[in-house]
Short mmCIF file of C-alpha atoms in Angstrom, two decimals:
data_model
loop_
_atom_site.label_atom_id
_atom_site.label_comp_id
_atom_site.label_asym_id
_atom_site.label_seq_id
_atom_site.Cartn_x
_atom_site.Cartn_y
_atom_site.Cartn_z
CA MET A 1 -16.42 -16.27 6.62
CA ILE A 2 -18.01 -17.79 9.34
CA ALA A 3 -20.51 -20.00 7.99
CA VAL A 4 -22.46 -21.10 4.82
CA LEU A 5 -26.34 -20.73 5.35
CA ASP A 6 -28.81 -22.28 2.59
CA THR A 7 -32.82 -21.97 3.44
CA LYS A 8 -35.04 -24.89 2.10
CA TRP A 9 -38.79 -24.65 2.11
CA LYS A 10 -39.95 -28.15 3.02
CA LEU A 11 -40.74 -29.65 6.55
CA LEU A 12 -38.51 -31.97 8.34
CA ASP A 13 -39.88 -34.79 10.30
CA PRO A 14 -37.85 -35.21 13.45
CA THR A 15 -39.44 -38.69 14.19
CA LEU A 16 -36.99 -40.09 11.56
CA ALA A 17 -33.99 -39.02 13.44
CA ASN A 18 -32.11 -42.62 13.33
CA GLY A 19 -31.06 -44.95 10.29
CA SER A 20 -30.76 -43.87 7.01
CA ASP A 21 -33.75 -41.30 7.02
CA GLN A 22 -32.06 -38.72 9.04
CA TYR A 23 -35.09 -36.15 9.83
CA ALA A 24 -36.16 -36.58 5.96
CA LEU A 25 -32.91 -34.43 4.86
CA GLN A 26 -32.43 -35.11 0.96
CA GLN A 27 -28.88 -36.72 0.08
CA SER A 28 -29.04 -33.97 -2.69
CA ASP A 29 -29.20 -31.02 -0.12
CA PHE A 30 -25.72 -32.77 1.71
CA TYR A 31 -23.93 -33.05 -1.57
CA GLN A 32 -24.65 -29.40 -2.14
CA MET A 33 -23.22 -28.17 1.23
CA PHE A 34 -20.57 -30.31 1.05
CA ALA A 35 -19.83 -28.53 -2.51
CA TYR A 36 -20.06 -25.58 -0.87
CA GLY A 37 -18.26 -26.02 1.79
CA HIS A 38 -15.22 -26.80 -0.16
CA HIS A 39 -15.99 -23.48 -2.70
CA TYR A 40 -16.31 -20.99 0.21
CA PHE A 41 -13.96 -21.66 3.10
CA ASP A 42 -10.24 -21.58 3.06
CA GLN A 43 -7.67 -23.39 5.36
CA GLN A 44 -7.39 -20.58 7.71
CA ILE A 45 -10.77 -21.40 9.16
CA THR A 46 -10.40 -23.86 11.99
CA VAL A 47 -14.52 -24.35 12.31
CA ARG A 48 -16.24 -24.56 9.13
CA GLU A 49 -19.90 -24.96 9.81
CA MET A 50 -22.81 -25.09 7.58
CA PHE A 51 -26.49 -24.61 8.31
CA LEU A 52 -29.94 -25.91 6.58
CA VAL A 53 -32.39 -23.78 7.37
CA TYR A 54 -35.86 -25.10 7.14
CA PRO A 55 -39.37 -23.55 8.36
CA ALA A 56 -40.02 -24.11 11.76
CA HIS A 57 -43.31 -26.36 13.08
CA ALA A 58 -44.59 -27.55 16.18
CA ASN A 59 -42.40 -30.57 16.51
CA PHE A 60 -38.94 -29.07 15.18
CA ALA A 61 -36.14 -27.66 17.34
CA PRO A 62 -32.95 -27.21 16.55
CA ILE A 63 -31.25 -30.98 15.74
CA ALA A 64 -28.53 -31.26 18.59
CA GLN A 65 -26.09 -32.68 16.77
CA HIS A 66 -24.36 -31.98 13.65
CA PHE A 67 -23.40 -33.89 10.83
CA ALA A 68 -19.62 -33.87 9.88
CA PHE A 69 -17.83 -34.80 6.60
CA PRO A 70 -14.43 -35.61 6.65
CA THR A 71 -12.23 -33.49 5.07
CA PRO A 72 -8.20 -34.90 4.31
CA GLY A 73 -5.71 -32.27 5.35
CA LYS A 74 -8.57 -30.11 6.86
CA GLN A 75 -11.03 -29.52 9.52
CA PRO A 76 -14.47 -31.47 8.79
CA LEU A 77 -17.36 -29.47 7.49
CA ARG A 78 -19.90 -29.36 10.09
CA LEU A 79 -23.66 -29.32 8.76
CA TRP A 80 -26.51 -28.55 10.91
CA GLY A 81 -30.13 -28.68 10.34
CA VAL A 82 -32.26 -25.51 12.09
CA PRO A 83 -35.03 -23.68 11.97
CA PHE A 84 -36.60 -20.43 11.35
CA VAL A 85 -39.33 -19.03 12.74
CA ILE A 86 -41.58 -17.04 10.64
CA ASP A 87 -43.23 -14.56 12.67
CA LYS A 88 -44.30 -10.97 11.68
CA VAL A 89 -43.20 -9.56 15.50
CA ASN A 90 -40.43 -11.45 16.50
CA PRO A 91 -38.77 -13.61 13.19
CA ARG A 92 -35.68 -15.57 14.24
CA LEU A 93 -33.37 -18.49 13.22
CA ALA A 94 -33.12 -21.17 16.28
CA LEU A 95 -29.46 -21.90 16.27
CA PRO A 96 -28.01 -25.07 18.56
CA GLU A 97 -25.83 -23.69 21.60
CA ALA A 98 -23.26 -25.71 20.56
CA SER A 99 -22.52 -23.93 16.88
CA ARG A 100 -19.79 -21.32 16.54
CA LEU A 101 -22.37 -19.11 14.73
CA TYR A 102 -24.71 -19.17 17.84
CA GLN A 103 -21.52 -18.70 20.01
CA ALA A 104 -20.79 -15.83 18.00
CA CYS A 105 -23.94 -14.11 17.57
CA THR A 106 -24.45 -14.50 21.50
CA LYS A 107 -20.86 -12.95 22.03
CA SER A 108 -20.89 -10.33 19.15
CA TYR A 109 -24.67 -9.06 19.52
CA GLY A 110 -26.51 -10.52 22.57
CA PHE A 111 -28.52 -12.81 20.33
CA GLU A 112 -30.19 -15.68 21.81
CA GLY A 113 -30.82 -18.83 19.26
#
């Protein structure tokens, strides 16, 4: 398994990038992804990435920094918030270049975030 992705149909707010607001991400979504990460990733995986996918809008670019969940005895879980561009001609997932999934896609398929 390379990554865990979960789609949310609510808009993020990039103006809430500091403090406890964190882009208007829901704490329940963090808990859900933490549980998914523990369930789906085995110990052989060195980079354990998860993605919350949200509809793209004018002010939402991929969040440059991931959120890290420390896990004793294992690599931390990394959670990214990414936009999905809903477009009839060119639908796409805008992955951050620092993510392993982005690197795997560009290397294997020539995709770009």
